[in-house]
Short mmCIF file of C-alpha atoms in Angstrom, two decimals:
data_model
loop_
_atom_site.label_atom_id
_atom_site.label_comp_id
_atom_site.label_asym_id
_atom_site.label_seq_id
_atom_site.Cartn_x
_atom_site.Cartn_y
_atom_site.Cartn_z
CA UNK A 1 -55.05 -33.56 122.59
CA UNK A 2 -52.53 -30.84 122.13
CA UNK A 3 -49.65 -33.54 122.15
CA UNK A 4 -51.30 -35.95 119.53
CA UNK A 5 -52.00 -33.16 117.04
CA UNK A 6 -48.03 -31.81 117.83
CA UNK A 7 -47.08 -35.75 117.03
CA UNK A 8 -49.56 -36.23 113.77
CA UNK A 9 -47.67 -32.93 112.50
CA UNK A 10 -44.07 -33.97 113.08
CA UNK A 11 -44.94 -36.93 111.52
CA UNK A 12 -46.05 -35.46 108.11
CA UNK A 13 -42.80 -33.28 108.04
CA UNK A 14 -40.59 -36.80 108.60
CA UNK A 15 -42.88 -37.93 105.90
CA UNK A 16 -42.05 -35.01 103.47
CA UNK A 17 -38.28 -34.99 103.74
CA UNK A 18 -37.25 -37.73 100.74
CA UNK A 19 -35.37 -40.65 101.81
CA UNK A 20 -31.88 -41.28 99.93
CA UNK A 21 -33.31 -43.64 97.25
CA UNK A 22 -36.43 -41.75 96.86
CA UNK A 23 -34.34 -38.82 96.11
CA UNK A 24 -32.04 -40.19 93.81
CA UNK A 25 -35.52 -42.09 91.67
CA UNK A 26 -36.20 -38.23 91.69
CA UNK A 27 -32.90 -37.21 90.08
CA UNK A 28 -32.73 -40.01 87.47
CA UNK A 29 -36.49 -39.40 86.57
CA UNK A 30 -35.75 -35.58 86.00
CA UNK A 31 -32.55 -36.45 84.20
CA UNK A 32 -34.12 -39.17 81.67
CA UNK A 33 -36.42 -36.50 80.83
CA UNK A 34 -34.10 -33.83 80.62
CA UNK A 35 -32.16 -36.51 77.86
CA UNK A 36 -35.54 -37.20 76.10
CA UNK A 37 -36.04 -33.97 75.46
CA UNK A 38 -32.76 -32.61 74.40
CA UNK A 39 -32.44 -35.48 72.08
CA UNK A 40 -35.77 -34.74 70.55
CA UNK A 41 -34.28 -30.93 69.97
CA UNK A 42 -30.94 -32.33 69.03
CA UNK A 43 -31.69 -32.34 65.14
CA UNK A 44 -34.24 -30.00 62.61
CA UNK A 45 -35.97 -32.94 60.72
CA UNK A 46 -36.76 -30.48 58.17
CA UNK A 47 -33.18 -30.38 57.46
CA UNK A 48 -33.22 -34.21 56.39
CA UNK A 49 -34.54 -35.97 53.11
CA UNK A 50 -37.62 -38.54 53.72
CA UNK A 51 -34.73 -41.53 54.22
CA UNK A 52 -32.62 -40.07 56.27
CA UNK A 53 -35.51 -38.40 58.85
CA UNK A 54 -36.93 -42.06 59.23
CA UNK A 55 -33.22 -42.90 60.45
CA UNK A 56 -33.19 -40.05 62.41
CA UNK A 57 -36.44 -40.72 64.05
CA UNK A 58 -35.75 -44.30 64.56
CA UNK A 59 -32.23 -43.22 66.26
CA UNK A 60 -34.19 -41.23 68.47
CA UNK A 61 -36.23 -43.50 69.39
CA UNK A 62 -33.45 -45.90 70.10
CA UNK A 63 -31.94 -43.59 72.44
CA UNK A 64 -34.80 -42.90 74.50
CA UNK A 65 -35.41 -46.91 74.86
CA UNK A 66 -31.54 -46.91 76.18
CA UNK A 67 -32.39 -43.66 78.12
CA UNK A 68 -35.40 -45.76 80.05
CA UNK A 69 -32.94 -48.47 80.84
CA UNK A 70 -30.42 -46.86 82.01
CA UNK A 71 -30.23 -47.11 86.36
CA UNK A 72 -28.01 -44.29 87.38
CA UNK A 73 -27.59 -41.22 85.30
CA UNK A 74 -24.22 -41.54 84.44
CA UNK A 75 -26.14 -44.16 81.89
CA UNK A 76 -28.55 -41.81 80.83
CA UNK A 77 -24.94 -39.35 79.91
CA UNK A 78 -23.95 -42.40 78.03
CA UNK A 79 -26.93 -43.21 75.95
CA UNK A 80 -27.40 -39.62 75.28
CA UNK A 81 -24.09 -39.62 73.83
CA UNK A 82 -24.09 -43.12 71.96
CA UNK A 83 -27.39 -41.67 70.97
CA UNK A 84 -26.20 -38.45 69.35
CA UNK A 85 -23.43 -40.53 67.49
CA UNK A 86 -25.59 -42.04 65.67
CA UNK A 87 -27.12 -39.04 64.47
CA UNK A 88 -24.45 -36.89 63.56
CA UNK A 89 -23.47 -39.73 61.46
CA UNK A 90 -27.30 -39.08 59.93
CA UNK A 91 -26.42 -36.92 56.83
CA UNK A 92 -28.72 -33.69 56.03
CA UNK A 93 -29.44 -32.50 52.83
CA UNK A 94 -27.10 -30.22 52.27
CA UNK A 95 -24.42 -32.37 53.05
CA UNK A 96 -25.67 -35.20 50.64
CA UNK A 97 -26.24 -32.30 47.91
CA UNK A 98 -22.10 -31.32 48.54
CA UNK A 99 -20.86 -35.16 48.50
CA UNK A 100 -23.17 -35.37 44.89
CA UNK A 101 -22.25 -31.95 43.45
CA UNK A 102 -18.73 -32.52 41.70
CA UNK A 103 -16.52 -29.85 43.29
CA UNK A 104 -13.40 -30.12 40.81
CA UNK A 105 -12.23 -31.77 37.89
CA UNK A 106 -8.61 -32.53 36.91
CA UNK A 107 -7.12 -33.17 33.58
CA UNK A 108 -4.41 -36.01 33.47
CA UNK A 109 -2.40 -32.93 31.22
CA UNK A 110 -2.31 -29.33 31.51
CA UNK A 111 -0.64 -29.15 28.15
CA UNK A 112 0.30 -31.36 25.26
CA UNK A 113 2.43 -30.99 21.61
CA UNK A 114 0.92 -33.22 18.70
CA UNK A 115 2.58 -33.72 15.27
CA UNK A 116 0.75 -33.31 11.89
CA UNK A 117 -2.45 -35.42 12.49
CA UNK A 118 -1.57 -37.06 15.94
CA UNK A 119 -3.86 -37.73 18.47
CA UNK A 120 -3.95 -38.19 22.26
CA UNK A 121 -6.82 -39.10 24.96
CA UNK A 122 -7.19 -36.84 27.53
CA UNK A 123 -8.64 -38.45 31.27
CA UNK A 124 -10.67 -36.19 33.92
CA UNK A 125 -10.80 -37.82 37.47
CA UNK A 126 -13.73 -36.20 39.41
CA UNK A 127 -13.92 -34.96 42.73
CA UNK A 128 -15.72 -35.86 45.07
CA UNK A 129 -15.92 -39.42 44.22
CA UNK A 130 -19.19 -39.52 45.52
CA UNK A 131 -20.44 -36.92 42.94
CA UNK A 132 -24.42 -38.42 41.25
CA UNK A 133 -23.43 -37.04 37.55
CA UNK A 134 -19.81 -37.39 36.66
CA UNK A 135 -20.92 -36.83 33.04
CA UNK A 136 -18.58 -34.93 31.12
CA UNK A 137 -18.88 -32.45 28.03
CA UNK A 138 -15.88 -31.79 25.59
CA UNK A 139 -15.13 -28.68 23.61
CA UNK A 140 -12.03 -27.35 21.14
CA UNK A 141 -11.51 -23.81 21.11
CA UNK A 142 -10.41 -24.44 17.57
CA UNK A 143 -11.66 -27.47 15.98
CA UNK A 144 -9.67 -26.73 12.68
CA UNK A 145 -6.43 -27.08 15.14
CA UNK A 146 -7.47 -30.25 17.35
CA UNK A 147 -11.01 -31.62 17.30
CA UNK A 148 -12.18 -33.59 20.35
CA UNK A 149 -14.88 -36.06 21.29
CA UNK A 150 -17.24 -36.98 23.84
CA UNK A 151 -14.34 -39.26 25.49
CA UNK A 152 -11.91 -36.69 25.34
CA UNK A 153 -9.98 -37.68 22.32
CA UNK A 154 -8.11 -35.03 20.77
CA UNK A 155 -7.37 -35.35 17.02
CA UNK A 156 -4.58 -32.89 15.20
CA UNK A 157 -5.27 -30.40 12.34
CA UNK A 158 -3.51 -27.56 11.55
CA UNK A 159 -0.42 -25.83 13.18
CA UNK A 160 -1.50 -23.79 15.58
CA UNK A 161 -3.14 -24.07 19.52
CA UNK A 162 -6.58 -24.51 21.16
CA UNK A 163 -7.44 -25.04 24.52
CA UNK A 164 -9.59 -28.15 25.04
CA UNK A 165 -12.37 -27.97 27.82
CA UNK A 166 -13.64 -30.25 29.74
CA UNK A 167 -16.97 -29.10 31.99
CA UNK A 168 -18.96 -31.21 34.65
CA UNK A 169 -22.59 -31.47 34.04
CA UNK A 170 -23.00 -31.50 37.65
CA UNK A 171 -21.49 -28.38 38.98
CA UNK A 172 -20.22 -26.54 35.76
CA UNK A 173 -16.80 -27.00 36.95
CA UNK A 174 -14.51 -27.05 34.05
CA UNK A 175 -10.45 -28.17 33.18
CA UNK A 176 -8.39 -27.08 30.18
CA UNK A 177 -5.40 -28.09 28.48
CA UNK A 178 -4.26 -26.66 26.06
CA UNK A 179 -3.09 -28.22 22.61
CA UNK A 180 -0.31 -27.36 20.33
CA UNK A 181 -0.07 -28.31 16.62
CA UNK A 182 3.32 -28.76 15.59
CA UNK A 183 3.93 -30.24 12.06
CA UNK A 184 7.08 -32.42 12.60
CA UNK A 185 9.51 -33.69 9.79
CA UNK A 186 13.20 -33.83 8.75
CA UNK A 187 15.06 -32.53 5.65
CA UNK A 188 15.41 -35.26 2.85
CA UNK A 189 17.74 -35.02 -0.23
CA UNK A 190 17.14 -35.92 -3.61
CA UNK A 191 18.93 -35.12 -7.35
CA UNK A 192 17.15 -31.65 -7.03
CA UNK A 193 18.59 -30.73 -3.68
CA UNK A 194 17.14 -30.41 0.21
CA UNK A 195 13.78 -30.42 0.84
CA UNK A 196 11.63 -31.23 4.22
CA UNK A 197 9.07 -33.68 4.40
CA UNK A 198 6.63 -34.30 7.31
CA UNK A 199 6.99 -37.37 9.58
CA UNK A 200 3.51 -38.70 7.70
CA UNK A 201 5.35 -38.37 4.16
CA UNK A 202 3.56 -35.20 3.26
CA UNK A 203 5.51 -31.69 1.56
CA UNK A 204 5.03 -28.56 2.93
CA UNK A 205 1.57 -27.30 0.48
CA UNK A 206 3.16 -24.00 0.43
CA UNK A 207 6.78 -23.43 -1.30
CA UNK A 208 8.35 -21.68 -3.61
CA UNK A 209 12.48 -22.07 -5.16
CA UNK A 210 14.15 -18.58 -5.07
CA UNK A 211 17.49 -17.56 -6.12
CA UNK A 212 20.28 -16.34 -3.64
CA UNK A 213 21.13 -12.49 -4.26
CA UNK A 214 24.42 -12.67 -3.26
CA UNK A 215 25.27 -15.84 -2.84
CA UNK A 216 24.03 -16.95 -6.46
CA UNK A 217 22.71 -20.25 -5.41
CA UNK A 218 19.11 -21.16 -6.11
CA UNK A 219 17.09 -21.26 -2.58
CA UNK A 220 14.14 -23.57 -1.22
CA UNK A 221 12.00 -21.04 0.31
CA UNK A 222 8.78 -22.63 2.26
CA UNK A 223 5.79 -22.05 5.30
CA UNK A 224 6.12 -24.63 8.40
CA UNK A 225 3.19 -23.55 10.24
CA UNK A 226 3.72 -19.86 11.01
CA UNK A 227 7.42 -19.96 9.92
CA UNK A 228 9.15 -18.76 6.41
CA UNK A 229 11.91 -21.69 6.11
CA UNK A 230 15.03 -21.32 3.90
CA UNK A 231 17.50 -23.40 2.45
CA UNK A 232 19.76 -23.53 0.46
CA UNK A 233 20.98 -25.87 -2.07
CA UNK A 234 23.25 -26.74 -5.14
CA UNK A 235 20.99 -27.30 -8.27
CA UNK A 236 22.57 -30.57 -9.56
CA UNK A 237 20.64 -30.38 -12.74
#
């Protein structure tokens, strides 16, 4: 009696040590749901709009159906990983707000010099390209100097500067150049004398003919913008 129930006992602790195989079925169980689980942790749906947590649900999913197939656990390592590719290519949020939020805008000029009732049409490129609103809003520090439009036209006016802004609806990220008013001409003769004339065919508005103290000869005495011009002249008449 005492040797059967020795025998019956050795044979339960033969029983009780695992084979090889059984203890590597052990391992890979323990290690596919070890991956499960970490890939289930791997991401904060909350983080995610309602799009992008059904492809990061379904990604999951996709991994754990790789996980189950996988035969040794260097395969489980590997659909963990192809797994997790997938969803760090899964944007959050935030990121999506960034890539739609324009985070600069850039003028085509920093500075430009117009003559007497030119024009010129300024260009913002936005950054990011991926921005949702790339709408744009246009403003003249000094309309009476150079006016501009929704498209970023800038007209001329009078001599003089303003800075023309250009803001981002999406971001309130703004660009300036600024715009200088330069009435441009050439002197012209006639029987009377020297006189300058604008490049449009226009006279200075505001002139006056004054006589030379010591020199004795008569004077053409006029405003260019913010400038008292002189010349002088023989009075052929």
């Amino acid at each position: 009696m005492g040797g059967d129930t020795a025998l019956k006992n050795a044979m339960k602790v033969i029983d009780q040590i695992e084979t090889d195989q059984q203890m590597n079925d052990r391992e890979l169980a323990e290690a596919k749901s070890s991956a499960k689980t970490q890939l289930e942790n791997y991401k904060n749906p909350a983080d995610y709009r309602d799009a992008q947590r059904e492809e990061l649900a379904k990604a999951i999913e996709a991994g754990n159906q790789a996980i189950d197939k996988a035969s040794e656990i260097t395969g489980v390592h590997a659909a963990v990983k192809a797994a997790k590719e997938v969803i760090d290519a899964i944007k959050t949020d935030e990121q999506m707000s960034q890539e739609e939020t324009i985070q600069k805008i850039v003028l085509d000029r920093t500075s430009v010099v117009l003559n007497k009732k030119g024009s010129v049409t300024l260009k913002a490129e936005i950054f990011p390209e991926t921005a949702f609103n790339k709408n744009e809003v246009w403003s003249s520090s000094n309309p009476k100097v150079a006016s501009v439009d929704k498209n970023g036209k800038v007209t001329a006016g009078e001599e003089g500067t303003a800075n023309i802004t250009v803001i981002a609806e999406n971001g309130n990220i703004t660009a300036v150049c600024k715009v200088t008013v330069t009435y441009q001409g050439a002197w012209k003769s006639n029987s009377r004398g020297w006189w300058y004339r604008y490049s449009d065919g226009t006279w200075p508005a505001l002139s006056h003919g004054v006589f030379s103290e010591r020199r004795k000869h008569p004077v053409l005495m006029f405003i260019i913008g913010n400038e008292i011009v002189y010349k002088f002249y023989e009075d052929e008449n």
